[in-house]
mmCIF file of C-alpha atoms in Angstrom:
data_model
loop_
_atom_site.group_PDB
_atom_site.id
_atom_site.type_symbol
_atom_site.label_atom_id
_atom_site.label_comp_id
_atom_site.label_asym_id
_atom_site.label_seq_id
_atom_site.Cartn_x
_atom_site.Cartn_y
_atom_site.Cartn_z
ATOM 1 C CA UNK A 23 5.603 76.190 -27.932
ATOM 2 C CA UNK A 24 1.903 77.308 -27.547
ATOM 3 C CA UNK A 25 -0.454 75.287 -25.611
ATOM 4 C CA UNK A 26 -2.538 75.063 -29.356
ATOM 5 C CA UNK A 27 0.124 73.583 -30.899
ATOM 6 C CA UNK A 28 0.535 71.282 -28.112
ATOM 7 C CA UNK A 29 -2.725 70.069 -27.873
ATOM 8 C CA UNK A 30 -2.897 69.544 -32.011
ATOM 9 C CA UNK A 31 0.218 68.021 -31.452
ATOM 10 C CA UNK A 32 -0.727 65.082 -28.956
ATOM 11 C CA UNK A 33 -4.248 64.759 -29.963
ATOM 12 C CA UNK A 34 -3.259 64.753 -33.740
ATOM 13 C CA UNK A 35 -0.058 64.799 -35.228
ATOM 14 C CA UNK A 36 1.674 62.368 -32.397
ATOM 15 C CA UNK A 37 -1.379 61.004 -30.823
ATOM 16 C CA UNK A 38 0.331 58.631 -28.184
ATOM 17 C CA UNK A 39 -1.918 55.548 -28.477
ATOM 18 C CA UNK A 40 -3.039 55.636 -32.318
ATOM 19 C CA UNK A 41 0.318 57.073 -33.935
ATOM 20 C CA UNK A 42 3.369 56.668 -31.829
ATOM 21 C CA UNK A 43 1.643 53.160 -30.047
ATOM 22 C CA UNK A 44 2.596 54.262 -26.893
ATOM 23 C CA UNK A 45 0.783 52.507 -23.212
ATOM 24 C CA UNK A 46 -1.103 49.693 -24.905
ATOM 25 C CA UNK A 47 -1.107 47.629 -22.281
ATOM 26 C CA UNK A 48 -3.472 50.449 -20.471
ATOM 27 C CA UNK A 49 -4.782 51.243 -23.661
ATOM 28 C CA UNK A 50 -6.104 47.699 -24.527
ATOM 29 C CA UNK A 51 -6.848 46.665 -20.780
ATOM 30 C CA UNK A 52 -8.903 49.171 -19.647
ATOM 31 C CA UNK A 53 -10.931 50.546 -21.974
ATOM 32 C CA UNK A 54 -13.826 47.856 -21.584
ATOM 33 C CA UNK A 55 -16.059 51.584 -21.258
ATOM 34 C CA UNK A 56 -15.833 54.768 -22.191
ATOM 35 C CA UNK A 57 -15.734 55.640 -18.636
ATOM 36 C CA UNK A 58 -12.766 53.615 -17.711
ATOM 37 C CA UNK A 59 -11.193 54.986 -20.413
ATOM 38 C CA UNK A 60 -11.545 58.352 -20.246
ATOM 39 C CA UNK A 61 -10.648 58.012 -15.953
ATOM 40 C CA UNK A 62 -7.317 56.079 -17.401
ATOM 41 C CA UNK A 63 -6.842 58.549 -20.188
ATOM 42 C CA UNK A 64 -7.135 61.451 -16.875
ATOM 43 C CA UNK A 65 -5.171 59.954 -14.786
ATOM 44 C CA UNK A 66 -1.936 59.779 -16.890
ATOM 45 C CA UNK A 67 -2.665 63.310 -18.042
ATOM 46 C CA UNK A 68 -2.321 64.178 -14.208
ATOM 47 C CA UNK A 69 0.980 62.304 -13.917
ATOM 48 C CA UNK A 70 2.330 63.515 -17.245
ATOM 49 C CA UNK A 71 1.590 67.330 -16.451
ATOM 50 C CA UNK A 72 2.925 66.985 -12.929
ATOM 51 C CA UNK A 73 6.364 64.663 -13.992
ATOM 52 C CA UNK A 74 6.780 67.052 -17.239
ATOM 53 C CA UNK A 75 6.890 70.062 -14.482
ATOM 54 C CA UNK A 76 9.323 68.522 -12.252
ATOM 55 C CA UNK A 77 11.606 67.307 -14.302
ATOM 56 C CA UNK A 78 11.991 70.058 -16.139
ATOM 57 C CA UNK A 79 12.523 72.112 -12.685
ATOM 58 C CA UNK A 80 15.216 69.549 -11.437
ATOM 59 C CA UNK A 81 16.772 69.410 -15.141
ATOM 60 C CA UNK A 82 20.116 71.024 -14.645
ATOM 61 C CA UNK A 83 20.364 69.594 -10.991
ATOM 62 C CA UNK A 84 20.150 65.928 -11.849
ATOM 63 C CA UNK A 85 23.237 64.282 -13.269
ATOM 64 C CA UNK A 86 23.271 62.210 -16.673
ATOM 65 C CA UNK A 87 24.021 59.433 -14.747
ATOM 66 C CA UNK A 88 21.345 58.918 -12.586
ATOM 67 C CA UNK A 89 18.725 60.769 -14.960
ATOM 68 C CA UNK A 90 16.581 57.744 -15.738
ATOM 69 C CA UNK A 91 16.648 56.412 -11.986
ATOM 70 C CA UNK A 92 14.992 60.142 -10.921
ATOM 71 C CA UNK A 93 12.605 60.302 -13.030
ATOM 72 C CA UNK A 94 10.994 57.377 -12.493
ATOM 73 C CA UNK A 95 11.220 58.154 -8.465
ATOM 74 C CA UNK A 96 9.504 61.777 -9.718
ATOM 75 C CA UNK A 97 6.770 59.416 -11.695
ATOM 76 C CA UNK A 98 5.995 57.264 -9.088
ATOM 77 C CA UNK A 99 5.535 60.104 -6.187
ATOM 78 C CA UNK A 100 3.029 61.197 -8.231
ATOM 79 C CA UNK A 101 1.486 58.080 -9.308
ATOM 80 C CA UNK A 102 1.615 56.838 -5.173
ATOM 81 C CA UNK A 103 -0.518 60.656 -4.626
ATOM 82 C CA UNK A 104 -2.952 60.192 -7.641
ATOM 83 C CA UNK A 105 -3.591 56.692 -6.320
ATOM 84 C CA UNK A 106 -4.067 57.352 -2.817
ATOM 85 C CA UNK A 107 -6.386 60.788 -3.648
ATOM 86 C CA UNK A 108 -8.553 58.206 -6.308
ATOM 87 C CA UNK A 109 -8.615 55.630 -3.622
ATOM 88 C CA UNK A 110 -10.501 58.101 -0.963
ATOM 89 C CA UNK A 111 -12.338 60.094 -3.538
ATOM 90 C CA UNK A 112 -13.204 57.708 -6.413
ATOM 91 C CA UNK A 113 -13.407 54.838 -4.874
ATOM 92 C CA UNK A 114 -15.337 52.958 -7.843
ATOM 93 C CA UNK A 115 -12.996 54.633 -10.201
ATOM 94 C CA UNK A 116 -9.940 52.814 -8.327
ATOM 95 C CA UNK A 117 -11.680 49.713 -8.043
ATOM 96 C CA UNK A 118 -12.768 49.587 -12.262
ATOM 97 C CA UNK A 119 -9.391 50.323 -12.771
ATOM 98 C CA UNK A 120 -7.201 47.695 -10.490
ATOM 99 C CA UNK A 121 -3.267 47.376 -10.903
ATOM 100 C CA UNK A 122 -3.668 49.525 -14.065
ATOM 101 C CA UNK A 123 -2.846 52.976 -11.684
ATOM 102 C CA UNK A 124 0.058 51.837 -9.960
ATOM 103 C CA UNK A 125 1.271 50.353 -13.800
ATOM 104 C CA UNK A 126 1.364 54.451 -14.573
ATOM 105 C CA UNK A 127 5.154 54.332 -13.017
ATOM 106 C CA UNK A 128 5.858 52.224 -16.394
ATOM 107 C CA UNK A 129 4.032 53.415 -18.835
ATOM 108 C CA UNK A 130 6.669 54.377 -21.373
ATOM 109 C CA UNK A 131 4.599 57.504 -22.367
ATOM 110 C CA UNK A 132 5.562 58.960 -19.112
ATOM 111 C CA UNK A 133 8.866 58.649 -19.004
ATOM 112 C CA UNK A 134 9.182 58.888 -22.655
ATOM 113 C CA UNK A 135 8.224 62.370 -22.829
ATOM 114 C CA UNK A 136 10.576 63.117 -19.608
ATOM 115 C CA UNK A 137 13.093 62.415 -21.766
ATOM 116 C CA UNK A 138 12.647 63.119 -24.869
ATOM 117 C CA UNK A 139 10.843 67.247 -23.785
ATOM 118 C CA UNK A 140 10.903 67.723 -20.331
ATOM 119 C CA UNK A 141 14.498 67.515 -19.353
ATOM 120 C CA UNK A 142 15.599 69.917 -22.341
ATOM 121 C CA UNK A 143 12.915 72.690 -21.874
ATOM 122 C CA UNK A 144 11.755 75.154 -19.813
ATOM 123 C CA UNK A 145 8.539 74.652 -17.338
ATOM 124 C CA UNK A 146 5.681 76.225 -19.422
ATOM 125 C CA UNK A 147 6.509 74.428 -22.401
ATOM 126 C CA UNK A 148 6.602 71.310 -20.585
ATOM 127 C CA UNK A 149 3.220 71.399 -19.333
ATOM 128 C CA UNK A 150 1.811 72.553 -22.591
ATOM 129 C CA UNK A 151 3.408 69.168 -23.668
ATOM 130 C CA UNK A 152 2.170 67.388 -20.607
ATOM 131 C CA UNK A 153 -1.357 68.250 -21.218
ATOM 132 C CA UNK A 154 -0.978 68.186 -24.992
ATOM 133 C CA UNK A 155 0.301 64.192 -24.710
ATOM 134 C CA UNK A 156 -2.011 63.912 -22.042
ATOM 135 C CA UNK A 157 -5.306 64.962 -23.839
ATOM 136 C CA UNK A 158 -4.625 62.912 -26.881
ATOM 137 C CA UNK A 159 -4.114 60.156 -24.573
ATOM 138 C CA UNK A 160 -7.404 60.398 -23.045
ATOM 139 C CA UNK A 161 -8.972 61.216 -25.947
ATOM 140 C CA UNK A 162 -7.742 57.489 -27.918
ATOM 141 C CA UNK A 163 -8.621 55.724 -24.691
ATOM 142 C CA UNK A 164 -12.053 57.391 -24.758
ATOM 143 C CA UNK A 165 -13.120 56.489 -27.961
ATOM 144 C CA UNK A 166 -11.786 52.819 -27.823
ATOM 145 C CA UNK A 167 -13.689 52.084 -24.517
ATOM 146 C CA UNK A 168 -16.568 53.948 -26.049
ATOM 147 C CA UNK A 169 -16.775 51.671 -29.395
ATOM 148 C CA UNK A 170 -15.978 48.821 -27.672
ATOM 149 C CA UNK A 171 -18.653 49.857 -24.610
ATOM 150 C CA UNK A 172 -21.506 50.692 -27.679
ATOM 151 C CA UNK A 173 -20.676 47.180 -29.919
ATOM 152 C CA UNK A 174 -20.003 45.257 -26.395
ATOM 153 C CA UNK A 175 -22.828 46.117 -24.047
ATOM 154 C CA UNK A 176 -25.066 48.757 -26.286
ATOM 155 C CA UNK A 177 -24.440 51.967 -24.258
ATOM 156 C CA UNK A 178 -21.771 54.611 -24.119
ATOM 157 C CA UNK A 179 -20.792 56.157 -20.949
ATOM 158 C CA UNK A 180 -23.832 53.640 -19.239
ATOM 159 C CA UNK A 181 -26.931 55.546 -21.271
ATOM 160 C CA UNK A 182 -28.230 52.721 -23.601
ATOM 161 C CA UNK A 183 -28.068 53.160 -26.778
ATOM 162 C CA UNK A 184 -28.604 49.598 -28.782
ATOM 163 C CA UNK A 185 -31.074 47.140 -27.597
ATOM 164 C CA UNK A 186 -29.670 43.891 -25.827
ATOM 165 C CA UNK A 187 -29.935 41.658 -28.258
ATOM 166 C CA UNK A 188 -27.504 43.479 -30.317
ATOM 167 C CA UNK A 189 -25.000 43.199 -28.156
ATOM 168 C CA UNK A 190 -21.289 41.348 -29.351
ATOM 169 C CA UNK A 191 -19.689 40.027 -26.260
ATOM 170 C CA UNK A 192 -16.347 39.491 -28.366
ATOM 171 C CA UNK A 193 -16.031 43.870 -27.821
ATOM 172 C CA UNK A 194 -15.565 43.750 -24.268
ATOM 173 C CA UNK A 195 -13.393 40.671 -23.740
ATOM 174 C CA UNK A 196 -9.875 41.362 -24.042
ATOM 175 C CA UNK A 197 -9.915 40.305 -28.230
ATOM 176 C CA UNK A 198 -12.044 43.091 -28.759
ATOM 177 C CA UNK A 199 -10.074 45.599 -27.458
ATOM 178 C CA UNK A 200 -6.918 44.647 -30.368
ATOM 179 C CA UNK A 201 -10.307 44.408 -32.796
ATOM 180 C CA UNK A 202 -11.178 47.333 -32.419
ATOM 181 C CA UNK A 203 -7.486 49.284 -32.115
ATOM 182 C CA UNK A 204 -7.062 47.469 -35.361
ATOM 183 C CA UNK A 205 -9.596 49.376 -37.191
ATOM 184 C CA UNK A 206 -9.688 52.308 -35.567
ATOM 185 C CA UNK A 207 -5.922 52.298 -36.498
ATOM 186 C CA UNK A 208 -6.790 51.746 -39.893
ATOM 187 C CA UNK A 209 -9.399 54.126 -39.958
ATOM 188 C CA UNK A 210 -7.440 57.215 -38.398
ATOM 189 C CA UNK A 211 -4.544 56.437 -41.053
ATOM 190 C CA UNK A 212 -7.415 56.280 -43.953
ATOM 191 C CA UNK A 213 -8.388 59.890 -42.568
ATOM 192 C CA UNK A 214 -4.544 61.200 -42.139
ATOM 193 C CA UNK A 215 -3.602 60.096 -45.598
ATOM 194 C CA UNK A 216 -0.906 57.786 -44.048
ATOM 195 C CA UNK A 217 0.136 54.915 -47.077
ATOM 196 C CA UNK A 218 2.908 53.184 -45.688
#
């Protein structure tokens, strides 16, 4: 698999968050700005590439029987080192994004695409799908915290764009994150021809 088709693969054909529905509860909680989303969107990128790697390194090593229970120990060593790295280095980062790092361990992305790619091919491929998944994750976050940052506060990635008074609360309250997955949902679908 080539790290192309990877990428058109997660940010396109499989997108995690606007075609499979995969981590909404990050998806929809922290993507108040295009900033938090795109740090969220990073961030399980990081831990995706990394667990992909590993487990497909430790693949024929691990029995069947305890397959499930390792990976999730491989997910949250990485998850315990991204938080503790964004903790001294992006402190504000951590902070904007709360209990939503340490929820990484769970998101069923991760450990979705352990199993489903990682522990049946080879390293290389595994990243490619790592970053592929991981992209197209960031990339959904990223535009759902920035429509919901420009109808919800008037700026995208804090440069003001719309004057105050046009500001909708409703966008960056918790409703108008489903609001605006709902039509960016139906949107997307419009655009991929989808008509189920």
């Amino acid at each position: 698999m080539k790290l192309t088709e990877s990428i058109y693969n997660g940010v396109v054909r499989e997108n995690p968050a606007f075609v499979l529905l995969l981590g909404m509860c990050p998806t929809l909680a922290t993507t108040t700005s295009a900033i938090n989303g795109m740090s969220m969107g990073l961030a399980t990128m990081f831990v995706l590439v990394c667990s992909n790697l590993v487990v497909s390194l430790i693949r024929h090593i691990v029995p069947d029987k305890v397959r499930i229970p390792v990976f999730v120990v491989v997910i949250a060593t990485f998850v315990s080192a991204l938080q503790m790295l964004m903790a001294a280095y992006l402190p504000s980062v951590n902070n904007s994004l709360g209990i939503f790092i340490p929820l990484i361990v769970v998101n069923c992305l991760i450990l979705g695409r352990a199993e489903a790619f990682a522990c049946k091919h080879t390293p290389l491929p595994s990243i490619f799908d790592g970053v592929g998944m991981g992209l197209g994750f960031t990339v959904a976050l990223t535009l759902l915290g920035m429509v919901r940052e420009l109808l919800g506060s008037g700026s995208v990635f804090d440069v003001k764009l719309l004057p105050e008074t046009a500001n909708i609360l409703l966008f960056v309250l918790p409703p108008g994150a489903f609001i605006t997955l709902g039509y960016l949902l139906a949107i997307i679908r419009l655009w991929r021809g989808d008509d189920k």
